[in-house]
Coordinates of C-alpha atoms and ligand atoms in Angstrom, one line a residue:
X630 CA 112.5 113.1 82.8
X631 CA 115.0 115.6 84.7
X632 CA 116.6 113.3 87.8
X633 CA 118.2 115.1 90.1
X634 CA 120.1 113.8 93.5
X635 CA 120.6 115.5 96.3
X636 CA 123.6 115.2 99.4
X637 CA 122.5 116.8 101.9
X638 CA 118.6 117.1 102.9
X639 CA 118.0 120.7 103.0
X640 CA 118.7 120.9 99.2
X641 CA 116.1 118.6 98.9
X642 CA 113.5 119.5 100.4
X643 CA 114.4 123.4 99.4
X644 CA 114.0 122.3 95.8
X645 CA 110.8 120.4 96.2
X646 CA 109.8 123.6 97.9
X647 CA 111.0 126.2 95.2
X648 CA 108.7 124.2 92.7
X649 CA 105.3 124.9 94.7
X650 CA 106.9 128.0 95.5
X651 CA 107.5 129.4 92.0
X652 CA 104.7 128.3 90.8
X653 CA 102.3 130.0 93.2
X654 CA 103.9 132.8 93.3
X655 CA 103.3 133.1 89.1
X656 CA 99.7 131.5 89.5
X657 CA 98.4 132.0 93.0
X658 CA 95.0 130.1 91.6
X659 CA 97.2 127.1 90.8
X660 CA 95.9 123.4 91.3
X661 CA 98.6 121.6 93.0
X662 CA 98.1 117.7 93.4
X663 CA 99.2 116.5 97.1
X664 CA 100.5 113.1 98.3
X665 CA 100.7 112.0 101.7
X666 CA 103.6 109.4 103.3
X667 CA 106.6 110.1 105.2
X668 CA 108.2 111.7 101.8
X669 CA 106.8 114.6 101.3
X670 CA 107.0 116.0 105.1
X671 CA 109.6 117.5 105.0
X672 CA 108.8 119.5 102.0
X673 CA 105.6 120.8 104.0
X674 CA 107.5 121.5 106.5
X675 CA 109.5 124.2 104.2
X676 CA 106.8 125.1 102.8
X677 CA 105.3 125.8 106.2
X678 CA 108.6 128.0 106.5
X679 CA 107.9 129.4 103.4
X680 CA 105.2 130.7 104.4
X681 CA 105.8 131.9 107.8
X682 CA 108.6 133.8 106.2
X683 CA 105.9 136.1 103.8
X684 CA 107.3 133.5 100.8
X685 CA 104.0 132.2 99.5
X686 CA 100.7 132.3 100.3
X687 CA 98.0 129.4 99.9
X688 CA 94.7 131.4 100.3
X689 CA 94.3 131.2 96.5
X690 CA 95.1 127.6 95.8
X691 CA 93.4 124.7 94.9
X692 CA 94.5 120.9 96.3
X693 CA 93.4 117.6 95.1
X694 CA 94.9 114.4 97.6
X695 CA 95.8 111.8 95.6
X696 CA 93.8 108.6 97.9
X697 CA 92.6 108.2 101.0
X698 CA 92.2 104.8 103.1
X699 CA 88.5 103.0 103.1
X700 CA 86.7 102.9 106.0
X701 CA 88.8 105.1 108.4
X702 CA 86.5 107.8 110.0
X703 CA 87.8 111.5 108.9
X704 CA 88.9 112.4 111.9
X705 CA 90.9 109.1 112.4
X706 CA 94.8 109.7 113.7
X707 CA 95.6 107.7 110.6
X708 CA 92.9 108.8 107.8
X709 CA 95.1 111.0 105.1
X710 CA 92.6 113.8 106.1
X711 CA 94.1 114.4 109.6
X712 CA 97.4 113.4 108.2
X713 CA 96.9 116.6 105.2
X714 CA 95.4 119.0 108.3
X715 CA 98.5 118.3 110.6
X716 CA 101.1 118.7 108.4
X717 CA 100.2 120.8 106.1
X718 CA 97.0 122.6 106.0
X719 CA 96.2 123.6 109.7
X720 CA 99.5 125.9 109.3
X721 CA 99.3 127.6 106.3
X722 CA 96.8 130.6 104.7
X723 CA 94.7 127.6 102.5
X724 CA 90.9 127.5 102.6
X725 CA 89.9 124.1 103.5
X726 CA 86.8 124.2 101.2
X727 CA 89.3 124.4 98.4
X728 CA 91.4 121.3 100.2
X729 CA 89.9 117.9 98.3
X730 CA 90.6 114.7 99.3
X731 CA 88.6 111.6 98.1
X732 CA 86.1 110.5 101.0
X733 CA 86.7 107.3 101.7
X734 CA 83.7 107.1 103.9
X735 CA 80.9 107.5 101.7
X736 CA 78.0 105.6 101.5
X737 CA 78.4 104.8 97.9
X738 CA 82.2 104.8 96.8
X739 CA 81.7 104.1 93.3
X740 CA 79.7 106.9 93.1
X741 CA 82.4 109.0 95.4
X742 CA 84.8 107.8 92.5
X743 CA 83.2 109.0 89.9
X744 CA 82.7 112.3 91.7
X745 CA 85.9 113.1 91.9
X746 CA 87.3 112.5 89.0
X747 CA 84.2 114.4 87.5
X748 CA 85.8 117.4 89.8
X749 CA 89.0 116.7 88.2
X750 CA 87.7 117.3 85.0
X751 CA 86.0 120.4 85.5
X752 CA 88.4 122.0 87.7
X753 CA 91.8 120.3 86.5
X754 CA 94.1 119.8 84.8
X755 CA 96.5 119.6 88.1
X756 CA 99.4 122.0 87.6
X757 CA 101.9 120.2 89.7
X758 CA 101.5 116.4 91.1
X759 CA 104.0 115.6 93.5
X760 CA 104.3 111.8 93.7
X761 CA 105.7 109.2 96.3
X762 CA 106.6 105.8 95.1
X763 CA 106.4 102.5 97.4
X764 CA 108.6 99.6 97.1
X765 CA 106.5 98.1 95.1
X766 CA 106.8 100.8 92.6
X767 CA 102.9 101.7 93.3
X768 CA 102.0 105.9 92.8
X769 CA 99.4 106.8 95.0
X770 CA 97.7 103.2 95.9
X771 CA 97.7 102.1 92.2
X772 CA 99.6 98.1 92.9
X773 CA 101.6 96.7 90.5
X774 CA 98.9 94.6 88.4
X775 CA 98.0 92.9 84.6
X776 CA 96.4 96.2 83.5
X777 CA 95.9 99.5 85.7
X778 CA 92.7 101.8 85.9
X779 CA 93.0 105.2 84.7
X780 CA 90.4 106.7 86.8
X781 CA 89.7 106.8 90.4
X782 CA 88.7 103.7 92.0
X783 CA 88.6 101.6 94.6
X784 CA 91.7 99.2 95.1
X785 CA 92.7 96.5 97.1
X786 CA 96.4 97.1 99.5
X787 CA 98.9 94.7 98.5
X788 CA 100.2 93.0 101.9
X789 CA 103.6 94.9 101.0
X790 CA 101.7 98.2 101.2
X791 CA 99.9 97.1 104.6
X792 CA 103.1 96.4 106.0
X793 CA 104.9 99.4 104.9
X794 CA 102.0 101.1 106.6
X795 CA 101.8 99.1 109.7
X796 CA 104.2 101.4 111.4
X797 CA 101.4 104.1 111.6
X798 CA 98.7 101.9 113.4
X799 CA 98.7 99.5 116.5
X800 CA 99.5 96.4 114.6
X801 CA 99.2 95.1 110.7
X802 CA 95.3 93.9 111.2
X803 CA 94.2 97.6 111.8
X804 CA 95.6 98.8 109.0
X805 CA 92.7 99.2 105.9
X806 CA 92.3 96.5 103.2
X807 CA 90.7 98.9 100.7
X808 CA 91.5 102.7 99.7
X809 CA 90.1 105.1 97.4
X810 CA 93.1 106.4 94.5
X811 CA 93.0 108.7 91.6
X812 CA 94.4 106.4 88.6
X813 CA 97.3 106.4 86.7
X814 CA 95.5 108.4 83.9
X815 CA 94.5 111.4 85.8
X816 CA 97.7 110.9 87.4
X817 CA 99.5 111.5 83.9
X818 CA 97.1 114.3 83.0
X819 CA 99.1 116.8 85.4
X820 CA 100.5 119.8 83.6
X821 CA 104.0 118.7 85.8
X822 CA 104.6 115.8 88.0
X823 CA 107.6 115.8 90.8
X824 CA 108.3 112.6 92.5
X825 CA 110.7 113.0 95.5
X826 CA 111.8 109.5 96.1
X827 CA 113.9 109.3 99.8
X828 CA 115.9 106.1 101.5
X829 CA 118.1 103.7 100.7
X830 CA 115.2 101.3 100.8
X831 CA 114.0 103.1 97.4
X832 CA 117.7 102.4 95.7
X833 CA 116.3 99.6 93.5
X834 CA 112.8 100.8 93.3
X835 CA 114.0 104.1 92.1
X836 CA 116.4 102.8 89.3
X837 CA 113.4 100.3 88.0
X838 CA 111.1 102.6 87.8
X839 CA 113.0 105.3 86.0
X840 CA 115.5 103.3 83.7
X841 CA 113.3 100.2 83.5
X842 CA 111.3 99.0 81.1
X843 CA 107.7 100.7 81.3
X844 CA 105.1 98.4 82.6
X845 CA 102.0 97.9 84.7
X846 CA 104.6 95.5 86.6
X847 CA 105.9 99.1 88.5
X848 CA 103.3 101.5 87.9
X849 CA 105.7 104.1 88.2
X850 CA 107.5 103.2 85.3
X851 CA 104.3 104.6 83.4
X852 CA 106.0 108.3 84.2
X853 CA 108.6 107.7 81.3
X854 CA 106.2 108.5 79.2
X855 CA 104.8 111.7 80.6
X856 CA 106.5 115.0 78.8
X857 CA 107.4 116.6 82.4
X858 CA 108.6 114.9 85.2
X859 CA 111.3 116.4 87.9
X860 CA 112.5 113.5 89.8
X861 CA 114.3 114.7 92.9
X862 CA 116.0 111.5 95.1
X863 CA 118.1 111.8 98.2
X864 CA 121.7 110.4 98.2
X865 CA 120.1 106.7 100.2
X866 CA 117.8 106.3 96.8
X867 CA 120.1 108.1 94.3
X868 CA 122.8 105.9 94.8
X869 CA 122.1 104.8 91.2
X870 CA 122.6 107.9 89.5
X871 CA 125.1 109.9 90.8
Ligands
PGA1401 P1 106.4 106.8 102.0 O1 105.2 106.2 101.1 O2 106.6 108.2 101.6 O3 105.8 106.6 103.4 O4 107.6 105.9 101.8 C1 105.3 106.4 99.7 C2 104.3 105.6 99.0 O5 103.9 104.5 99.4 O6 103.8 106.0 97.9

């Protein structure tokens, strides 16, 4: 694992950015695994910039989200859909048909699971995963548990996730019980994963999960054992490894 922390924000989010960058700009065809959250926006942001400035282009690229909420119409302010389109896709040169995110409106979601990680078989492996972590140490919506799925599935939200994400919708009871998630096993089968972690309210989560011991207890923990991982932190959730 390389762990890098970052002072000031721009160097952050410029690194995060130089990644996708770099690698498009060697392999415009690359297959770049997305996250939603407040973490990665202001990486999209640069990389909005990016491509504004003539930096990269999209129009070859491939994107697989990594979940998406149960029950939420598409077009929902809140589905990860309209959260992808807003701050990411609506602005830059990508086709949309080559923009996947896991529906979690269909009329048979085990089947919908098993779709897409069918798709990620055929079309993957992912050549970068960028990765959030909650403070439960969950990547993407796989919650700490006895044993973890490796494939898509369909989970249930801790109440610590729900809250977390109460801040996007009216109040806690309209946020979704259920969401759709890639596992942790097509998680790990990404060429390269990146995990920005950001806020001083990822301090402890951050040092468990990348110096603790690896267990189902903090699903990210699991990325110790993957053979390239790029953690970038800010200086709030770095404050253990400077
Ligand atoms: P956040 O979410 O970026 O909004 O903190 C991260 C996550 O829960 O994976």
């Amino acid at each position: 694992m390389n762990i890098y922390t970052f002072k000031d924000e721009e160097g952050f989010v410029q690194t995060a950015a130089n990644q996708i960058t770099s690698l498009l700009n060697a392999n415009p065809y690359a297959k770049l695994g997305l996250a939603t959250g407040s973490t990665p926006v202001g990486l999209y942001n640069k990389l909005i910039e990016m491509h504004r400035q003539g930096l990269v282009s999209f129009a070859n690229a491939t994107t697989y989200n990594l979940d998406e909420y149960v029950g939420l119409p598409k077009d929902h302010a809140e589905s990860y859909r309209t959260f992808m389109n807003e701050k990411l896709f609506n602005h830059i040169d990508i086709n949309k048909e080559q923009t996947h995110i896991p529906n979690g409106n269909a009329e048979d979601l085990e089947d919908e699971c098993r779709s897409y990680d069918r798709m990620l078989e055929q079309n993957g492996p992912i050549d970068i995963q960028l990765l959030g972590i909650g403070h439960n140490g969950h990547i993407a919506f796989n919650e700490p548990a006895e044993s973890l799925t490796s494939g898509t599935h369909i989970t249930t939200l801790q109440a610590k996730t729900r809250e977390a994400n109460a801040r996007f919708f009216p109040s806690i009871d309209d946020v979704p019980t259920h969401a759709i998630t890639m596992g942790v096993g097509s998680i790990m089968k990404a060429r390269q994963i990146m995990m920005l972690i950001r806020g001083e309210d990822k301090a402890e989560i951050a040092k468990r999960a990348l110096t603790g011991p690896v267990s189902t207890d903090c699903p990210a923990s699991l990325l110790q054992c993957h053979p390239n991982v790029i953690v970038l932190l800010d200086q709030g959730a770095g404050r253990y490894f400077k």
